[in-house]
Coordinates of C-alpha atoms and ligand atoms in Angstrom, one line a residue:
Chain A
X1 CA 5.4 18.2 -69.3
X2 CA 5.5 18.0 -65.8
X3 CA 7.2 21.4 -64.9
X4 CA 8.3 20.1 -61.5
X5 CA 9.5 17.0 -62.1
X6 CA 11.3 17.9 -65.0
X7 CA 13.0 21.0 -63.1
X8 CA 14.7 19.1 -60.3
X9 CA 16.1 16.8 -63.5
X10 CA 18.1 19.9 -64.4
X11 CA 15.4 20.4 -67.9
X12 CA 16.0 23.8 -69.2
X13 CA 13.0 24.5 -70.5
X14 CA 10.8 23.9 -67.6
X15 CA 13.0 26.3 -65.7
X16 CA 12.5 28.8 -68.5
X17 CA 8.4 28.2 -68.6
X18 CA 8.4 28.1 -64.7
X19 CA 10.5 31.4 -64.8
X20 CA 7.4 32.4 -67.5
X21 CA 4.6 31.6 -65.2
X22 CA 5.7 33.6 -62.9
X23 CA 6.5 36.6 -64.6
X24 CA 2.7 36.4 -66.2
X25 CA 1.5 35.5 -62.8
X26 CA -0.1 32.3 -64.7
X27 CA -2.6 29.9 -62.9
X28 CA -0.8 28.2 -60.6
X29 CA 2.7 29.8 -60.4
X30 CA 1.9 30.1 -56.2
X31 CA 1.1 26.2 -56.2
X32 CA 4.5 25.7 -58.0
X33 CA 6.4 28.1 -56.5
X34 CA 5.2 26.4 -53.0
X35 CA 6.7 23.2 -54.0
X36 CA 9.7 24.7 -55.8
X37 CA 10.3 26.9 -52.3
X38 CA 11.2 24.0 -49.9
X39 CA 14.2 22.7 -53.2
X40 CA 15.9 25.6 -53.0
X41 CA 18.3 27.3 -51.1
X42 CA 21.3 26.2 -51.7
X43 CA 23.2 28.5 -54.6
X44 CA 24.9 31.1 -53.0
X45 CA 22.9 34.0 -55.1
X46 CA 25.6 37.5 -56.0
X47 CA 24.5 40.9 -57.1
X48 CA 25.9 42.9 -59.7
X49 CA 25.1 46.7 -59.9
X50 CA 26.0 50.2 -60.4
X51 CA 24.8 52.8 -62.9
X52 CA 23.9 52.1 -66.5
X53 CA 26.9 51.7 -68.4
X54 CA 29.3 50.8 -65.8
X55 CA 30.0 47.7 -67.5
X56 CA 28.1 45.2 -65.2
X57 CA 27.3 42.6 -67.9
X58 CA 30.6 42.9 -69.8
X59 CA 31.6 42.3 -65.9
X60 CA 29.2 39.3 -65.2
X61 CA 30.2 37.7 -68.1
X62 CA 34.3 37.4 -67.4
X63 CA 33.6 36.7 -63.8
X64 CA 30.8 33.3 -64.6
X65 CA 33.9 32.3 -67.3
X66 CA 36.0 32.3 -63.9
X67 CA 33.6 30.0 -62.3
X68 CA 32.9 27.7 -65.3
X69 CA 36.8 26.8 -65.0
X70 CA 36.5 25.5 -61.5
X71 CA 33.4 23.4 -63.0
X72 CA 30.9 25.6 -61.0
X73 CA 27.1 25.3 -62.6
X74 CA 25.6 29.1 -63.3
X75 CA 22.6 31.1 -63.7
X76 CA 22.0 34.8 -64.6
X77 CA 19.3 37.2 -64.0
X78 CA 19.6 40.1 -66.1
X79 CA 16.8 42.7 -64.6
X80 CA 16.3 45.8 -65.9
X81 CA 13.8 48.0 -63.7
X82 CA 14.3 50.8 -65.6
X83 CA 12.4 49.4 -68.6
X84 CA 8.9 50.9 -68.7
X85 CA 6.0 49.5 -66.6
X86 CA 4.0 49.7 -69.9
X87 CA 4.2 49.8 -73.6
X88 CA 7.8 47.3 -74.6
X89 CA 11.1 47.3 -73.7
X90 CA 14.2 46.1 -75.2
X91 CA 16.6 43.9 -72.9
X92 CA 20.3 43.8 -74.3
X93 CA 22.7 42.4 -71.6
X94 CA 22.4 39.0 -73.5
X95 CA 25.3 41.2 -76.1
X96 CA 27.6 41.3 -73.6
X97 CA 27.5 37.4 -72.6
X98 CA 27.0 36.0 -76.2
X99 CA 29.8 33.3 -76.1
X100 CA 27.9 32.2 -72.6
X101 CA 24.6 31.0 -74.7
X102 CA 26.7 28.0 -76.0
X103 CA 27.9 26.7 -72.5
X104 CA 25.3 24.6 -71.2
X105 CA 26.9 25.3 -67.7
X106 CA 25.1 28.2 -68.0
X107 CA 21.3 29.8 -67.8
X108 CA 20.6 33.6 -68.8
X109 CA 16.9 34.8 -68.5
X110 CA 16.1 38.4 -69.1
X111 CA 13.7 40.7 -67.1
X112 CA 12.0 43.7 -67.8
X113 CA 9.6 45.7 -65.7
X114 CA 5.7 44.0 -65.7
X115 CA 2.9 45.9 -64.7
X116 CA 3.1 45.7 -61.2
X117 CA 5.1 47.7 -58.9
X118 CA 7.2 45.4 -56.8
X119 CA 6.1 42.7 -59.0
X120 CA 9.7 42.7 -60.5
X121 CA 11.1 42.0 -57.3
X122 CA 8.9 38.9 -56.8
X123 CA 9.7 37.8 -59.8
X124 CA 13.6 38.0 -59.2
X125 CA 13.2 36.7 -56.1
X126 CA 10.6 33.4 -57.9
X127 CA 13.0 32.6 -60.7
X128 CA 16.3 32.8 -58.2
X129 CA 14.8 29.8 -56.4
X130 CA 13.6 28.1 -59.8
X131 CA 17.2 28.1 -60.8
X132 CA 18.4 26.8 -57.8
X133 CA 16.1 23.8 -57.9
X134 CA 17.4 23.8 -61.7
X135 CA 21.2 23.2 -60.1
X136 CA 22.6 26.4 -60.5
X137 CA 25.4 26.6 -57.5
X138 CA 25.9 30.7 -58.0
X139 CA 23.3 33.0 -59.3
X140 CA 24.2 36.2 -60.4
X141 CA 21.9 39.1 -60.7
X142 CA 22.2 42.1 -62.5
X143 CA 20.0 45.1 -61.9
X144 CA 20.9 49.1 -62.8
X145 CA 21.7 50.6 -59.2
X146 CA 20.0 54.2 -59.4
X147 CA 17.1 53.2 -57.3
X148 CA 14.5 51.9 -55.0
X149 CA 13.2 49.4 -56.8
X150 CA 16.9 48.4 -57.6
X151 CA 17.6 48.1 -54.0
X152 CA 14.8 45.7 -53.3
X153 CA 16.1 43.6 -56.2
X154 CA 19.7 43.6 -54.6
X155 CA 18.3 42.7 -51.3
X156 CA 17.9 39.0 -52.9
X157 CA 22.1 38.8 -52.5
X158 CA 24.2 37.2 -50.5
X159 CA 27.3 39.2 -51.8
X160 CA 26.3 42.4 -53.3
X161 CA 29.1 43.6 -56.3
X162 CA 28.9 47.4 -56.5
X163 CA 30.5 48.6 -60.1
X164 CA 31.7 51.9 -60.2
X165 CA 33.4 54.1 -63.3
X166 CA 36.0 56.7 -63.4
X167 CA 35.6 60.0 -62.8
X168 CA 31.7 59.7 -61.3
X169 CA 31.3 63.1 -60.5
X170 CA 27.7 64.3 -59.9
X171 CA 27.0 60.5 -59.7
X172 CA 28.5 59.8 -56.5
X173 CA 26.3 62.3 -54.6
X174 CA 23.7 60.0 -55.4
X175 CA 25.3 56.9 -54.4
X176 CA 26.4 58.3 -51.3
X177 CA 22.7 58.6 -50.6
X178 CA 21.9 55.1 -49.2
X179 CA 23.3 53.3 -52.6
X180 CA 26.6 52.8 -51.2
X181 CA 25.3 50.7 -48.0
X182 CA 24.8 47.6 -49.9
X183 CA 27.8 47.1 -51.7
X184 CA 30.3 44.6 -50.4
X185 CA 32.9 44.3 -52.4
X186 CA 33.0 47.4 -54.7
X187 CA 34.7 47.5 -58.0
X188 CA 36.1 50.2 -60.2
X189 CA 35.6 49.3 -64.0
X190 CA 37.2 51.0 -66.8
X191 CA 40.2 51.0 -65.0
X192 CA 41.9 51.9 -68.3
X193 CA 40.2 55.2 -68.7
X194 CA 41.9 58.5 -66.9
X195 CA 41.0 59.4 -63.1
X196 CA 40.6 55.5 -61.9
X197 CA 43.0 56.2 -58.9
X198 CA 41.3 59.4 -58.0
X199 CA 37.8 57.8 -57.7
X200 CA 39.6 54.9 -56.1
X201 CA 40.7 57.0 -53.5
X202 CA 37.6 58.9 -52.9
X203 CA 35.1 56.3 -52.6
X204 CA 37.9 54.2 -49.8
X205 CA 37.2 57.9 -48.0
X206 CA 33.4 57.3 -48.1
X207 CA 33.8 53.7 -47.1
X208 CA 35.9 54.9 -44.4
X209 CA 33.0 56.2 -42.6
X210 CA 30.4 53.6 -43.4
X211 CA 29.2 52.0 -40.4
X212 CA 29.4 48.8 -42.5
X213 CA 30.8 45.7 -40.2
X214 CA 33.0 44.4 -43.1
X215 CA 35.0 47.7 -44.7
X216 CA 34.4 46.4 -48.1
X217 CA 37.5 46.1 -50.3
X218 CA 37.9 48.1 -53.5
X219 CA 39.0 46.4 -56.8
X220 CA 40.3 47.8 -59.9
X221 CA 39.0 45.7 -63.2
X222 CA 38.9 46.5 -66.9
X223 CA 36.1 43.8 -67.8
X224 CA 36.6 43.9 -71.4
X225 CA 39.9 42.8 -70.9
X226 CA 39.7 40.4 -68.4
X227 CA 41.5 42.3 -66.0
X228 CA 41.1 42.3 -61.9
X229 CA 38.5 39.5 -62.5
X230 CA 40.1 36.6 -60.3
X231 CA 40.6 39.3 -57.6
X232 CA 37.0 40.5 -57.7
X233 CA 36.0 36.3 -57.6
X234 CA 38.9 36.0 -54.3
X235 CA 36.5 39.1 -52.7
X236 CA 33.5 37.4 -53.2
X237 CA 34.5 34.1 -51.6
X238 CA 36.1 36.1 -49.0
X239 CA 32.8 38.2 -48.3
X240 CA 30.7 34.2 -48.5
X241 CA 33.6 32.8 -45.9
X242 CA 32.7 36.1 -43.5
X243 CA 29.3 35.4 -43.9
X244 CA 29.7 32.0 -43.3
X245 CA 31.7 32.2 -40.2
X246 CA 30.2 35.3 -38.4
X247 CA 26.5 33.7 -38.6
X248 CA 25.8 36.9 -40.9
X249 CA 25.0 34.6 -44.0
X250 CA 21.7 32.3 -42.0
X251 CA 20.8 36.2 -40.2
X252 CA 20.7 37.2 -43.6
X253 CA 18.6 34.8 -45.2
X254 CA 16.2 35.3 -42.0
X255 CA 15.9 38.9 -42.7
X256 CA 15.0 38.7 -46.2
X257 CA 12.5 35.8 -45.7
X258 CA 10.9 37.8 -43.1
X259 CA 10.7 40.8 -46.0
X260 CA 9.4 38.2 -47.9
X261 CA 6.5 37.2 -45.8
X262 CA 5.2 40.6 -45.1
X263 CA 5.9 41.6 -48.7
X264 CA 2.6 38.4 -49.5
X265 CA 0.9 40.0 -46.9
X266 CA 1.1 43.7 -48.1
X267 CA 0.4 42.0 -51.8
X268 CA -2.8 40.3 -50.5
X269 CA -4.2 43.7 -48.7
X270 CA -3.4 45.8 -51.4
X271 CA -5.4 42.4 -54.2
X272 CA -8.2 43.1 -51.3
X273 CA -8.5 46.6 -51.8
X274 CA -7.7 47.5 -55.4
X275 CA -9.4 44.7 -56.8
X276 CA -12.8 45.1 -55.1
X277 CA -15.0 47.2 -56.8
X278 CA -16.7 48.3 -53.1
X279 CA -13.4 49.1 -51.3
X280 CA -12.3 51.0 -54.5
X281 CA -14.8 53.1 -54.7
X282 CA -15.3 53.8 -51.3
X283 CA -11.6 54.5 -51.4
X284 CA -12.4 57.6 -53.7
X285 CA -15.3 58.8 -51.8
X286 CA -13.4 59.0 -48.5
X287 CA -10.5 60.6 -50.7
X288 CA -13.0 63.6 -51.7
X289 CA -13.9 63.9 -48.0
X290 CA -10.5 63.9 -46.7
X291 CA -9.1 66.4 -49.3
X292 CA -12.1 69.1 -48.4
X293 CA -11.4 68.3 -45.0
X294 CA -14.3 66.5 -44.2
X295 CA -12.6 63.7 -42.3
X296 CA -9.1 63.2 -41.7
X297 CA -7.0 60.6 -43.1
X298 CA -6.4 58.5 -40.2
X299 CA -10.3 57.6 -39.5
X300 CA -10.3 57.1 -43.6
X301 CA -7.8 54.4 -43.1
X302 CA -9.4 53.2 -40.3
X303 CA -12.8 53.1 -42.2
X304 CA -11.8 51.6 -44.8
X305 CA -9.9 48.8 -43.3
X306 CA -12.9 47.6 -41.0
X307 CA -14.4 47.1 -44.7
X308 CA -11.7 44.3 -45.9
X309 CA -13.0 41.6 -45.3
X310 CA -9.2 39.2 -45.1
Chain B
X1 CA -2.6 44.3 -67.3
X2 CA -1.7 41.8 -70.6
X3 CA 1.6 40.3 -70.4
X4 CA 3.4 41.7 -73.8
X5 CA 4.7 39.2 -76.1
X6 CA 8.6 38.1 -75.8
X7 CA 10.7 38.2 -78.8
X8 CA 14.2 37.4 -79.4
X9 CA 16.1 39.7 -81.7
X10 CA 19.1 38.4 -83.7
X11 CA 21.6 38.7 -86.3
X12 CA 23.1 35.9 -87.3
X13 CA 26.1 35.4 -90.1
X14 CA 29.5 37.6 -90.2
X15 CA 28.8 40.4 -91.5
X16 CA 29.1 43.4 -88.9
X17 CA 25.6 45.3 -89.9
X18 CA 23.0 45.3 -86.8
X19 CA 21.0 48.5 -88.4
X20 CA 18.0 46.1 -89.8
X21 CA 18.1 44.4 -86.0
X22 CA 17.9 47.1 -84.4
X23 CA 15.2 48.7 -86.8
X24 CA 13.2 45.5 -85.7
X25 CA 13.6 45.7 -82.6
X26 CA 12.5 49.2 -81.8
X27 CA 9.1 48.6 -84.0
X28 CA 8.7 45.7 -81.9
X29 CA 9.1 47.2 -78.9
X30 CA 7.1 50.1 -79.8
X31 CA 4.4 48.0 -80.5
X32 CA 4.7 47.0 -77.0
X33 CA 6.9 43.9 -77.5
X34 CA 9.5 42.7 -74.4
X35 CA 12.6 42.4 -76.7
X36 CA 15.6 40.4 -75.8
X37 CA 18.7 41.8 -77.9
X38 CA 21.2 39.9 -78.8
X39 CA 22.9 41.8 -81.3
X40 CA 25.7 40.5 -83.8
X41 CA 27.1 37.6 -85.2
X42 CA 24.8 34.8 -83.7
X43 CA 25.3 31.2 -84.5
X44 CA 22.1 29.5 -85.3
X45 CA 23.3 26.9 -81.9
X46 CA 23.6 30.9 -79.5
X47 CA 20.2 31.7 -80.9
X48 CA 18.2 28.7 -80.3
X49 CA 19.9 28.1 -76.8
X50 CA 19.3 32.0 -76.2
X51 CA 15.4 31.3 -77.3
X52 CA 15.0 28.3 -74.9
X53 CA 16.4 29.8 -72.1
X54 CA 14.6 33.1 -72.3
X55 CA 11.0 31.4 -73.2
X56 CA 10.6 34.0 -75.7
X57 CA 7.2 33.3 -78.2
X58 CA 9.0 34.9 -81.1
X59 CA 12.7 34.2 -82.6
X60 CA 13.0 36.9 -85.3
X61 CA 16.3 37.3 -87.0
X62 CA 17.8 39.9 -89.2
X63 CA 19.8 38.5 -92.0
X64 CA 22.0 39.9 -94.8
X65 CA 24.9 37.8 -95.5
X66 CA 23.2 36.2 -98.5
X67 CA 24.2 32.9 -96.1
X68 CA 20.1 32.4 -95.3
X69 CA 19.8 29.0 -97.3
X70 CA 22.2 27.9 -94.9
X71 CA 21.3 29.6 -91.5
X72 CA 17.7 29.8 -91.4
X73 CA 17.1 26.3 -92.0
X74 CA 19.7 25.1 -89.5
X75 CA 17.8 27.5 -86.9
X76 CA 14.5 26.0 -87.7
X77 CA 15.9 22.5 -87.4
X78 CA 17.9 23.2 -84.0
X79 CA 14.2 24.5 -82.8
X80 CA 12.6 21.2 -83.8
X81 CA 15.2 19.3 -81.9
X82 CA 14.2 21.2 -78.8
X83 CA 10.4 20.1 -79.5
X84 CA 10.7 24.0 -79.7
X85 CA 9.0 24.5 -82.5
X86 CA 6.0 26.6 -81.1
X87 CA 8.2 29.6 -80.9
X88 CA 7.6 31.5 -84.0
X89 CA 10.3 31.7 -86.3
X90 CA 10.4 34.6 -88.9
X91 CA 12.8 36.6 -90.5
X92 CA 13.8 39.3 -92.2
X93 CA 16.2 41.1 -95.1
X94 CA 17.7 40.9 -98.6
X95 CA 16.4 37.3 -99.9
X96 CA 15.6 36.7 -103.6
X97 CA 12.1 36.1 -104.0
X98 CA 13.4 32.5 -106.1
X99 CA 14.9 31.0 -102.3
X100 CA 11.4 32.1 -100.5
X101 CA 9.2 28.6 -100.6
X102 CA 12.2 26.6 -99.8
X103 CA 12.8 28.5 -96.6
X104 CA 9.0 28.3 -96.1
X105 CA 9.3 24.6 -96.3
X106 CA 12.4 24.2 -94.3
X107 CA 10.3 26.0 -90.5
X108 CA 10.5 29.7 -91.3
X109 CA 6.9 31.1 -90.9
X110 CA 7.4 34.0 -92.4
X111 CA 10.1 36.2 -94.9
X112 CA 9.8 40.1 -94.7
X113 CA 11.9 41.3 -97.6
X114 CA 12.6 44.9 -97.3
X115 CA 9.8 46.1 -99.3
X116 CA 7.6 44.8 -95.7
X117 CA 6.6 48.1 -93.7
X118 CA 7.1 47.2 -89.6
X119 CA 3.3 47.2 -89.0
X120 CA 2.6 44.4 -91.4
X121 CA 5.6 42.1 -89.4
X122 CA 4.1 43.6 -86.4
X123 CA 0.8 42.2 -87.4
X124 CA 2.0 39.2 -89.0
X125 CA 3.2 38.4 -85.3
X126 CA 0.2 39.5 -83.3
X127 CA -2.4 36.9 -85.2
X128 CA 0.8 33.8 -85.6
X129 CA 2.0 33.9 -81.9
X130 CA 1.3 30.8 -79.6
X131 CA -1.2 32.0 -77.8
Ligands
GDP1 N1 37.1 51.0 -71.7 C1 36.4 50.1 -71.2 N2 35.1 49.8 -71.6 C2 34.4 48.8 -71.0 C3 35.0 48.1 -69.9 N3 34.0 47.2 -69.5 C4 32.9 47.4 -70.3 N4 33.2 48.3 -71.2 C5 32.3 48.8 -72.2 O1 31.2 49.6 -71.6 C6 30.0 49.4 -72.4 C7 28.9 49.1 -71.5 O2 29.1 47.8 -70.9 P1 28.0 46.9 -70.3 O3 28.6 45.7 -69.8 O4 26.9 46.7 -71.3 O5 27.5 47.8 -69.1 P2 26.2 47.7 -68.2 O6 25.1 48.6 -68.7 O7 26.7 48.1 -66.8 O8 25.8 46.2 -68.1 C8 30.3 48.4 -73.5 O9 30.6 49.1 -74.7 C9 31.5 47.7 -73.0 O10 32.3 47.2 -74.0 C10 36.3 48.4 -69.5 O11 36.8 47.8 -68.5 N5 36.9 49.4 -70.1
MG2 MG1 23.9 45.3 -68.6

């Protein structure tokens, strides 16, 4: 089968298999991916995250069924970064979009941690395009927001959904630190449960001082039930239509390409480095010699770059 | 590093028991397996289009209802339609030894009655995956 060809004819399973040679960093996934790069573009790609449990796949779910009744083709990248780098993992946000596995509107690919750090973000970033070139006009990506890593993933959004529970407490300290800069359009879930209006009320106050451009807008939803969803799809359209209109949505997409570019190039130093037998163990002589002081780390650095040989 | 082995974990039929799923899955993943979960009630049609999509090597169902003469072979033939049928299909729970070869016949690669310890399913996948 000839992955390529078959993807742009909308084949399912040579978007799964391309999705799979990327994620094994297969021969030939940065031929393919070179190729697949200059088809895509084109679906408007929207984050989902917030802490585990917050209902972001119960979420994802309701809001794609909103999408399938305006006839609008769909993908869905589960990630979950918080699966170990090695040994398995079990991925389950598939439970929460079950009747979605019969609509053939729809593509859901699961992702766990591989061994590489900032190898998952690659990945996310590889198999957004595939489906794109597949025909999928919104991507949605779900990722666990506690982290770094997360972040990065999140980075790969136009519109960035934040999903928030009730009563956060000790949780919001940590969102406050940084998290909460990437949300757009922020949601409280679990409406139905007690203290939704308090937690309402205090995260407005923290968006209040955000230096954000756009004050995001904060919904109230109770996915299971299917409430608040066509509000939370009328924010996102509104945040793509600011985008849109302000020039913010092509600045964007030039700031994350450039991330993307310097992201290969950190790759390939690092391939240099930790894959050459030489540099490596040079690399642990000059780390002896800096820790007892011998040389400083600095002219290490310096050393050992005039070594890689790019 | 080795990329692990994908496996799709499901339970189809209408009964509401996931424990033998979910017993399957955490041997799997503790053998180092990337485990898609898909938990209850799964049409054989949810399971096959779950297994394409997710390129997993390994469709491995959980099944109770006493409805396997029915299921399992419409999951192996739904495979076969997809030209899918390099994914290895197994499966696991309460069959009478008399319904085995038929089942064999019909695409399943393997039965794991519940006398079958996890290592021996965990094995039986290692040396039958697509490699
Ligand atoms: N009470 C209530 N429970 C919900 C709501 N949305 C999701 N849940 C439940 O919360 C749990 C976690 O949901 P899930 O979508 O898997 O969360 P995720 O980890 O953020 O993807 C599940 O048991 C859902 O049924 C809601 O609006 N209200
Ligand atoms: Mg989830």
């Amino acid at each position: 089968m000839d992955l390529l060809q078959e993807l742009k004819k909308h084949n399912k399973r040579a978007a799964a298999k391309l999705i799979t040679m990327v994620e094994n960093r297969n021969p030939g996934y940065q031929e393919a991916l070179k190729d697949i790069h200059k088809l895509s573009g084109n679906a408007y790609v929207v984050g989902i995250t917030g802490p585990p449990g917050a209902g972001k796949s119960t979420l994802t779910d309701k809001l794609v069924k909103e999408l399938r009744k305006k006839g609008k083709q769909i993908a869905i990248i589960a990630v979950d970064p918080t699966s170990p780098f090695t040994g398995g993992s079990i991925l389950g946000d598939r439970i929460r979009m079950n009747d979605l596995s019969l609509d053939a509107g729809v593509f859901i690919r699961s992702m766990g941690t591989r061994g590489h750090l900032g190898g998952l973000s690659e990945s996310t970033k590889a198999a957004i395009k595939i489906l794109d070139v597949y025909g999928a006009e919104y991507i949605f990506v779900e990722t666990v927001g506690v982290g770094q890593s997360e972040v990065e993933i999140v980075k790969n959004a136009d519109t960035t959904v934040m999903v928030l529970v009730p009563g956060l407490g000790d949780d919001i300290q940590a969102i406050k630190a940084g998290i909460m800069e990437i949300g757009d359009v922020f949601v409280i879930n679990k409406a139905d449960r007690e203290g939704a209006n308090r937690t309402k009320a205090e995260i407005e106050m923290m968006l209040d001082f955000s230096n954000k451009e756009k004050r995001p807008s904060v919904q109230m939803a109770v996915a299971v039930d299917n409430k608040g969803i066509i509000e939370i799809i009328d924010e996102i359209e509104k945040h793509k239509e600011y985008l849109i209109d302000t020039n913010k949505f092509h600045h964007n997409r030039i700031e994350s390409t450039k991330e993307e570019i310097v992201e290969i190039i950190k790759g390939y130093i690092l391939d240099k480095i930790f894959n050459n037998q030489h540099i490596n163990e040079e690399l642990n002589q000059l780390t002896k010699d800096v820790v007892e002081r011998n040389v400083d780390p600095y002219t290490a650095g310096d050393l050992l770059l005039k070594n890689i040989k790019l | 590093m080795e990329n692990p082995i994908r496996v799709l974990v499901a339970k189809p039929g209408l009964d509401g028991h996931d424990r033998g799923a979910k017993v399957i899955a955490r041997a799997l993943r503790d053998a180092g397996m990337e485990v898609i979960y898909t938990g209850l009630r799964q049409t054989p049609e949810q399971i096959v289009n779950a297994a394409i999509q997710e390129d997993v090597d390994v469709v491995a169902v959980s099944i109770l209802s006493g409805a396997h003469g029915t299921l399992l072979p419409r999951i192996a033939e739904l495979l076969k339609q997809q030209d899918a049928e390099d994914i290895l299909f197994v499966a696991g729970g309460v069959i009478p030894d008399d319904d085995i070869p038929e089942l064999l016949t019909s695409g399943v690669k393997a039965i794991f009655t519940p006398g079958t310890t996890t290592t021996e399913t965990v094995e039986f996948i290692r040396n039958n995956v697509r490699k």
